[in-house]
GROMACS .gro file of C-alpha atoms in nm:
model
  360
    1MET     CA    1  -0.010   0.007  -0.005
    2LYS     CA    2   0.133   0.352  -0.122
    3LYS     CA    3   0.223   0.614   0.176
    4SER     CA    4   0.023   0.899   0.090
    5LEU     CA    5   0.156   1.155   0.321
    6LEU     CA    6   0.517   1.256   0.512
    7SER     CA    7   0.586   1.199   0.840
    8ILE     CA    8   0.440   1.570   0.995
    9ALA     CA    9   0.504   1.698   1.294
   10ALA     CA   10   0.290   2.019   1.400
   11GLY     CA   11   0.406   2.318   1.577
   12ILE     CA   12   0.765   2.128   1.670
   13ILE     CA   13   0.989   2.372   1.793
   14MET     CA   14   1.359   2.293   1.759
   15ALA     CA   15   1.658   2.466   1.954
   16ALA     CA   16   1.732   2.797   1.801
   17SER     CA   17   2.096   2.891   1.666
   18PRO     CA   18   2.229   3.104   1.428
   19LEU     CA   19   2.124   2.984   1.095
   20SER     CA   20   2.519   3.019   0.977
   21ALA     CA   21   2.654   2.801   1.268
   22THR     CA   22   2.647   2.466   1.110
   23THR     CA   23   2.856   2.192   1.007
   24ALA     CA   24   2.959   2.132   0.673
   25LEU     CA   25   2.739   2.136   0.413
   26PRO     CA   26   2.690   1.968   0.144
   27SER     CA   27   2.875   2.129  -0.165
   28GLU     CA   28   2.748   2.088  -0.584
   29LYS     CA   29   3.034   1.873  -0.584
   30ASP     CA   30   2.844   1.629  -0.337
   31MET     CA   31   2.525   1.686  -0.568
   32ASN     CA   32   2.404   1.416  -0.788
   33ALA     CA   33   1.981   1.461  -0.870
   34TYR     CA   34   1.747   1.721  -0.852
   35LEU     CA   35   1.420   1.721  -0.663
   36LEU     CA   36   1.090   1.899  -0.788
   37VAL     CA   37   0.803   1.990  -0.583
   38PHE     CA   38   0.482   2.096  -0.729
   39PHE     CA   39   0.085   2.090  -0.661
   40SER     CA   40  -0.210   1.939  -0.840
   41ASP     CA   41  -0.558   2.126  -0.922
   42ALA     CA   42  -0.742   1.780  -0.878
   43ASP     CA   43  -0.618   1.748  -0.521
   44HIS     CA   44  -0.432   2.091  -0.375
   45SER     CA   45  -0.171   1.894  -0.180
   46VAL     CA   46   0.231   1.845  -0.254
   47HIS     CA   47   0.382   1.613  -0.468
   48PHE     CA   48   0.775   1.528  -0.540
   49ALA     CA   49   0.938   1.401  -0.868
   50VAL     CA   50   1.281   1.317  -0.881
   51SER     CA   51   1.563   1.371  -1.159
   52HIS     CA   52   1.908   1.197  -1.173
   53ASP     CA   53   2.023   1.357  -1.483
   54GLY     CA   54   1.801   1.712  -1.457
   55TYR     CA   55   1.601   1.621  -1.781
   56SER     CA   56   1.365   1.332  -1.728
   57PHE     CA   57   1.177   1.362  -1.367
   58THR     CA   58   0.974   1.076  -1.211
   59ALA     CA   59   0.692   1.171  -0.961
   60LEU     CA   60   0.749   0.991  -0.664
   61ASN     CA   61   0.433   0.794  -0.512
   62ASP     CA   62   0.336   0.729  -0.836
   63ASN     CA   63   0.228   1.104  -0.851
   64ARG     CA   64   0.007   1.052  -0.525
   65PRO     CA   65   0.058   1.330  -0.326
   66VAL     CA   66   0.325   1.306  -0.110
   67ILE     CA   67   0.133   1.564   0.183
   68ALA     CA   68  -0.199   1.587   0.162
   69GLY     CA   69  -0.313   1.966   0.182
   70ASP     CA   70  -0.609   1.918   0.364
   71SER     CA   71  -0.348   1.816   0.636
   72LEU     CA   72  -0.215   2.138   0.637
   73SER     CA   73  -0.382   2.448   0.641
   74ASP     CA   74  -0.689   2.675   0.747
   75GLN     CA   75  -0.845   2.611   0.373
   76HIS     CA   76  -0.800   2.237   0.339
   77GLY     CA   77  -0.579   2.273   0.057
   78ILE     CA   78  -0.229   2.436  -0.052
   79ARG     CA   79  -0.121   2.565  -0.378
   80ASP     CA   80   0.230   2.762  -0.479
   81PRO     CA   81   0.488   2.483  -0.304
   82HIS     CA   82   0.833   2.610  -0.264
   83ILE     CA   83   1.164   2.442  -0.155
   84TYR     CA   84   1.507   2.579  -0.039
   85ARG     CA   85   1.816   2.427   0.142
   86GLY     CA   86   1.922   2.670   0.392
   87PRO     CA   87   2.257   2.723   0.539
   88ASP     CA   88   2.201   2.528   0.874
   89GLY     CA   89   2.203   2.168   0.650
   90SER     CA   90   1.759   2.217   0.668
   91PHE     CA   91   1.539   2.201   0.406
   92TYR     CA   92   1.254   2.479   0.377
   93MET     CA   93   0.911   2.473   0.215
   94ALA     CA   94   0.630   2.744   0.231
   95MET     CA   95   0.293   2.767   0.028
   96THR     CA   96  -0.038   2.900  -0.003
   97ASP     CA   97  -0.298   2.821   0.216
   98LEU     CA   98  -0.579   2.812  -0.072
   99HIS     CA   99  -0.845   2.622  -0.219
  100ILE     CA  100  -1.000   2.713  -0.528
  101TYR     CA  101  -1.254   2.440  -0.564
  102ALA     CA  102  -1.357   2.393  -0.180
  103LYS     CA  103  -1.709   2.470  -0.282
  104LYS     CA  104  -1.691   2.198  -0.532
  105HIS     CA  105  -1.532   1.987  -0.324
  106GLY     CA  106  -1.779   2.043  -0.074
  107ILE     CA  107  -1.558   2.193   0.211
  108ARG     CA  108  -1.750   2.513   0.197
  109ASN     CA  109  -2.043   2.666   0.112
  110THR     CA  110  -1.941   2.974  -0.072
  111GLU     CA  111  -1.671   3.006  -0.369
  112TRP     CA  112  -1.407   3.194  -0.129
  113GLU     CA  113  -1.326   3.178   0.211
  114ARG     CA  114  -1.488   3.549   0.227
  115PRO     CA  115  -1.725   3.753   0.074
  116ASP     CA  116  -1.669   3.851  -0.311
  117GLU     CA  117  -1.539   4.217  -0.217
  118TYR     CA  118  -1.222   4.035  -0.108
  119GLY     CA  119  -1.160   3.901  -0.447
  120TRP     CA  120  -1.055   3.629  -0.648
  121GLY     CA  121  -0.900   3.383  -0.422
  122ASN     CA  122  -0.911   3.573  -0.078
  123ASN     CA  123  -0.745   3.439   0.139
  124ARG     CA  124  -0.509   3.522   0.428
  125GLY     CA  125  -0.237   3.317   0.530
  126LEU     CA  126   0.096   3.099   0.468
  127VAL     CA  127   0.227   2.741   0.579
  128LEU     CA  128   0.546   2.712   0.697
  129MET     CA  129   0.769   2.348   0.665
  130LYS     CA  130   1.118   2.239   0.760
  131SER     CA  131   1.289   1.959   0.737
  132LYS     CA  132   1.594   1.769   0.787
  133ASP     CA  133   1.570   1.465   0.603
  134LEU     CA  134   1.281   1.560   0.327
  135VAL     CA  135   1.086   1.287   0.480
  136ASN     CA  136   0.981   1.393   0.860
  137TRP     CA  137   0.869   1.763   0.869
  138THR     CA  138   0.735   2.052   1.083
  139HIS     CA  139   0.455   2.234   0.988
  140ASN     CA  140   0.267   2.582   1.088
  141GLU     CA  141   0.005   2.782   0.952
  142THR     CA  142   0.132   3.188   0.965
  143ARG     CA  143  -0.187   3.445   0.898
  144LEU     CA  144  -0.079   3.821   0.830
  145ASP     CA  145  -0.436   3.948   0.916
  146GLU     CA  146  -0.356   3.796   1.302
  147LEU     CA  147   0.003   3.896   1.339
  148PHE     CA  148  -0.024   4.261   1.163
  149PRO     CA  149  -0.357   4.340   1.184
  150LYS     CA  150  -0.316   4.726   1.185
  151GLU     CA  151  -0.151   4.672   0.810
  152PHE     CA  152  -0.302   4.350   0.680
  153GLY     CA  153  -0.627   4.307   0.855
  154GLU     CA  154  -0.795   4.383   0.525
  155ILE     CA  155  -0.553   4.163   0.315
  156GLY     CA  156  -0.673   4.019   0.009
  157CYS     CA  157  -0.470   3.753  -0.052
  158ALA     CA  158  -0.107   3.628   0.017
  159TRP     CA  159   0.059   3.422  -0.244
  160ALA     CA  160   0.354   3.215  -0.360
  161PRO     CA  161   0.573   3.231  -0.107
  162GLN     CA  162   0.930   3.134  -0.153
  163THR     CA  163   1.223   3.147   0.076
  164ILE     CA  164   1.605   3.239   0.015
  165TYR     CA  165   1.850   3.292   0.349
  166ASP     CA  166   1.958   3.640   0.359
  167PRO     CA  167   2.333   3.645   0.509
  168GLU     CA  168   2.285   4.027   0.613
  169LYS     CA  169   2.038   3.926   0.869
  170ASP     CA  170   2.131   3.558   0.947
  171ALA     CA  171   1.762   3.488   0.874
  172MET     CA  172   1.487   3.313   0.638
  173MET     CA  173   1.346   3.595   0.410
  174VAL     CA  174   1.015   3.483   0.301
  175TYR     CA  175   0.906   3.736   0.003
  176PHE     CA  176   0.583   3.636  -0.170
  177THR     CA  177   0.247   3.830  -0.367
  178ILE     CA  178   0.040   4.026  -0.105
  179ARG     CA  179  -0.311   4.191  -0.221
  180LYS     CA  180  -0.286   4.416   0.073
  181LYS     CA  181  -0.664   4.488   0.056
  182GLY     CA  182  -0.977   4.303  -0.098
  183GLU     CA  183  -1.023   4.353  -0.481
  184HIS     CA  184  -1.361   4.533  -0.415
  185LEU     CA  185  -1.331   4.667  -0.083
  186LYS     CA  186  -1.492   4.977  -0.054
  187GLY     CA  187  -1.251   5.270   0.035
  188ALA     CA  188  -0.942   5.035  -0.076
  189THR     CA  189  -0.670   5.251  -0.239
  190LYS     CA  190  -0.548   5.132  -0.635
  191ASP     CA  191  -0.271   5.039  -0.513
  192GLU     CA  192  -0.423   4.820  -0.170
  193ARG     CA  193  -0.620   4.672  -0.499
  194LYS     CA  194  -0.352   4.563  -0.654
  195THR     CA  195  -0.141   4.233  -0.593
  196ARG     CA  196   0.252   4.355  -0.535
  197LEU     CA  197   0.563   4.204  -0.408
  198TYR     CA  198   0.651   4.171  -0.063
  199TYR     CA  199   0.871   4.014   0.190
  200ALA     CA  200   0.931   3.934   0.522
  201TYR     CA  201   1.167   3.729   0.809
  202THR     CA  202   1.063   3.399   0.990
  203ASP     CA  203   1.183   3.314   1.310
  204LYS     CA  204   1.461   3.061   1.401
  205ASP     CA  205   1.224   2.771   1.395
  206PHE     CA  206   1.048   2.878   1.056
  207THR     CA  207   0.700   2.878   1.208
  208ARG     CA  208   0.593   3.211   1.160
  209LEU     CA  209   0.636   3.593   1.049
  210VAL     CA  210   0.813   3.806   1.280
  211THR     CA  211   0.906   4.143   1.093
  212LYS     CA  212   0.625   4.281   0.930
  213PRO     CA  213   0.634   4.250   0.532
  214LYS     CA  214   0.779   4.561   0.316
  215LYS     CA  215   0.765   4.593  -0.045
  216LEU     CA  216   1.010   4.404  -0.230
  217TYR     CA  217   0.967   4.604  -0.580
  218GLU     CA  218   0.824   4.863  -0.751
  219TYR     CA  219   0.697   4.839  -1.084
  220PRO     CA  220   0.702   5.115  -1.285
  221ASP     CA  221   0.310   5.082  -1.381
  222GLU     CA  222   0.101   5.118  -1.113
  223GLU     CA  223  -0.167   4.978  -1.315
  224ILE     CA  224   0.039   4.612  -1.378
  225GLN     CA  225  -0.034   4.341  -1.085
  226VAL     CA  226   0.341   4.206  -0.986
  227LEU     CA  227   0.319   3.869  -0.860
  228ASP     CA  228   0.526   3.502  -0.803
  229ALA     CA  229   0.895   3.595  -0.766
  230ASP     CA  230   1.203   3.412  -0.741
  231ILE     CA  231   1.526   3.550  -0.612
  232CYS     CA  232   1.828   3.359  -0.768
  233PRO     CA  233   2.225   3.415  -0.636
  234ILE     CA  234   2.443   3.481  -0.934
  235PRO     CA  235   2.825   3.473  -1.042
  236GLY     CA  236   2.954   3.850  -0.924
  237GLY     CA  237   2.762   3.832  -0.585
  238LYS     CA  238   2.433   4.019  -0.774
  239TYR     CA  239   2.072   3.866  -0.718
  240ALA     CA  240   1.832   3.778  -1.015
  241MET     CA  241   1.471   3.823  -0.983
  242THR     CA  242   1.230   3.633  -1.206
  243TYR     CA  243   0.869   3.787  -1.175
  244VAL     CA  244   0.551   3.764  -1.336
  245ALA     CA  245   0.411   4.101  -1.491
  246GLN     CA  246   0.048   4.063  -1.585
  247GLU     CA  247   0.022   4.264  -1.904
  248ASN     CA  248  -0.060   4.121  -2.221
  249PRO     CA  249   0.030   3.864  -2.231
  250GLY     CA  250   0.184   3.824  -1.858
  251GLY     CA  251   0.475   3.705  -1.873
  252ILE     CA  252   0.824   3.626  -1.685
  253LYS     CA  253   1.061   3.901  -1.640
  254ILE     CA  254   1.400   3.959  -1.472
  255ALA     CA  255   1.586   4.255  -1.262
  256PHE     CA  256   1.842   4.254  -1.079
  257SER     CA  257   2.038   4.373  -0.775
  258ASP     CA  258   2.306   4.412  -0.545
  259LYS     CA  259   2.052   4.346  -0.223
  260ILE     CA  260   1.878   4.081  -0.191
  261ASN     CA  261   1.604   4.256  -0.046
  262SER     CA  262   1.569   4.556  -0.269
  263GLY     CA  263   1.680   4.790  -0.519
  264TYR     CA  264   1.601   4.552  -0.814
  265ASP     CA  265   1.588   4.758  -1.158
  266TYR     CA  266   1.348   4.711  -1.431
  267ILE     CA  267   1.408   4.572  -1.781
  268GLU     CA  268   1.104   4.552  -2.004
  269LYS     CA  269   1.198   4.228  -2.196
  270GLN     CA  270   1.001   3.952  -2.107
  271ILE     CA  271   1.235   3.605  -2.080
  272ASP     CA  272   0.976   3.344  -2.121
  273HIS     CA  273   0.951   3.320  -2.516
  274GLU     CA  274   0.591   3.203  -2.475
  275PRO     CA  275   0.316   3.308  -2.733
  276LYS     CA  276   0.055   3.323  -2.447
  277SER     CA  277   0.052   3.424  -2.086
  278CYS     CA  278   0.245   3.237  -1.826
  279GLU     CA  279   0.365   3.232  -1.444
  280ALA     CA  280   0.532   3.095  -1.166
  281PRO     CA  281   0.890   3.112  -1.248
  282ASN     CA  282   1.156   2.927  -1.086
  283VAL     CA  283   1.550   2.938  -1.141
  284TRP     CA  284   1.783   2.635  -1.072
  285LYS     CA  285   2.116   2.552  -1.173
  286ARG     CA  286   2.258   2.216  -1.372
  287ILE     CA  287   2.459   2.031  -1.160
  288GLY     CA  288   2.834   2.073  -1.249
  289GLU     CA  289   2.747   2.323  -1.532
  290ASP     CA  290   2.745   2.666  -1.554
  291ARG     CA  291   2.388   2.725  -1.707
  292TRP     CA  292   2.080   2.781  -1.523
  293VAL     CA  293   1.746   2.717  -1.638
  294VAL     CA  294   1.429   2.947  -1.553
  295MET     CA  295   1.095   2.694  -1.506
  296TYR     CA  296   0.764   2.819  -1.530
  297ASP     CA  297   0.396   2.754  -1.547
  298VAL     CA  298   0.212   2.777  -1.915
  299PHE     CA  299  -0.116   2.761  -1.751
  300SER     CA  300  -0.261   2.906  -2.072
  301ILE     CA  301  -0.250   2.604  -2.264
  302ASN     CA  302  -0.436   2.306  -2.239
  303PRO     CA  303  -0.390   2.024  -2.073
  304HIS     CA  304  -0.143   2.312  -1.901
  305ASN     CA  305   0.218   2.200  -1.833
  306PHE     CA  306   0.587   2.369  -1.765
  307GLY     CA  307   0.808   2.541  -1.980
  308PHE     CA  308   1.221   2.599  -1.977
  309VAL     CA  309   1.442   2.856  -2.118
  310GLU     CA  310   1.827   2.835  -2.026
  311THR     CA  311   2.073   3.062  -1.970
  312THR     CA  312   2.463   3.095  -1.948
  313ASP     CA  313   2.503   3.479  -1.847
  314PHE     CA  314   2.097   3.590  -1.719
  315LYS     CA  315   2.130   3.807  -2.074
  316THR     CA  316   2.031   3.551  -2.331
  317PHE     CA  317   1.763   3.308  -2.245
  318ILE     CA  318   1.696   3.002  -2.523
  319PRO     CA  319   1.369   2.810  -2.501
  320ILE     CA  320   1.361   2.470  -2.484
  321GLY     CA  321   1.023   2.403  -2.492
  322HIS     CA  322   0.775   2.251  -2.248
  323PHE     CA  323   0.750   1.869  -2.039
  324ASN     CA  324   0.747   1.619  -2.321
  325ASP     CA  325   0.812   1.854  -2.632
  326GLY     CA  326   1.165   1.877  -2.628
  327PRO     CA  327   1.455   1.718  -2.381
  328MET     CA  328   1.268   1.790  -2.101
  329ARG     CA  329   1.039   1.479  -1.958
  330ALA     CA  330   0.767   1.432  -1.703
  331THR     CA  331   0.722   1.044  -1.727
  332ASN     CA  332   0.449   0.982  -1.519
  333PHE     CA  333   0.280   1.258  -1.403
  334THR     CA  334   0.082   1.573  -1.619
  335SER     CA  335  -0.041   1.928  -1.567
  336PRO     CA  336   0.183   2.042  -1.256
  337LYS     CA  337   0.097   2.344  -1.153
  338HIS     CA  338   0.374   2.610  -1.002
  339GLY     CA  339   0.687   2.414  -0.919
  340ALA     CA  340   1.016   2.441  -0.799
  341VAL     CA  341   1.354   2.269  -0.833
  342ILE     CA  342   1.643   2.176  -0.609
  343GLN     CA  343   1.976   1.973  -0.618
  344ILE     CA  344   2.000   1.680  -0.416
  345THR     CA  345   2.279   1.440  -0.296
  346ALA     CA  346   2.251   1.044  -0.431
  347GLU     CA  347   2.151   0.982  -0.043
  348GLU     CA  348   1.845   1.158  -0.044
  349ALA     CA  349   1.736   1.069  -0.358
  350ALA     CA  350   1.771   0.713  -0.239
  351ARG     CA  351   1.597   0.796   0.076
  352LEU     CA  352   1.272   0.964  -0.113
  353GLU     CA  353   1.297   0.676  -0.404
  354LYS     CA  354   1.274   0.425  -0.131
  355HIS     CA  355   1.004   0.563   0.094
  356PHE     CA  356   0.788   0.705  -0.164
  357PRO     CA  357   0.827   0.398  -0.463
  358SER     CA  358   0.682   0.446  -0.823
  359ASN     CA  359   0.610   0.173  -1.078
  360LYS     CA  360   0.780   0.299  -1.361
   0.00000   0.00000   0.00000
């Protein structure tokens, strides 16, 4: 019988210590495989897939959820999972606490959790998870309206959280999309009704946000909504931030900064090469190569799929197609949503494949 859940311990508190004070971490030369995390619209749960060559990915557990969304969140479903390996050797996952089909599935009586004036997909929280081994996880729900009621008591949405270590703060930074007030809420300003990019820091145990979210980036056109940021350190000490601008079509743009949480410049050109809209960029490096992949969710095609471009210099981006119509392969799954990839060791890959075997 297949296992349907990773071991989850809600609210376990680990001994706090500086994130940078750690034993030797595996380096890129120790890496041997890749882990893709994604979710499915069908179950609003977390899925894992492993690749040993960076091209062909196989979903674990025969593409059944490895973590059921209804076990994690207020809304009994999650979206937009992101995974990150921290400097303390732990793995961090962050995701949106949201179920967009809850009424259809009989989970609630209304389309959205709150009245329609709060807008499409309205939600108020994120899910934060931490693990030492990719199998056993702590998990906590963090609600922005409860933590910061003065600034975000009327929050319209909190979507697509991602995590990165900030060496200046020695803390994990979570950055995500916020619509500060309801989309149709009376008295809300134009800026408050639009989705913008924000960041905040967490406690050492990755259980909650401990700083008030601040704006991460100001798009030059205030009429355009921005969302789904992904920050990646690049050669030369800079940071590259890919993100979505909801233009026509909406697509992936890139900006650069010397600082992790501010100063990103504006570059007009999109980098995705898609004729229709896409979202949810994630940048990952090929093991042993000076080559990076930008993966994104092409939601505007049916069935939806992931698209990919590659770069060696973060200036030129070469399209390499979608899953199963180019070199990238999804061997036992279709229609993945909003994914993220990290490098893992052979031992870590073997542990996951043993715990969640698939019949290839």
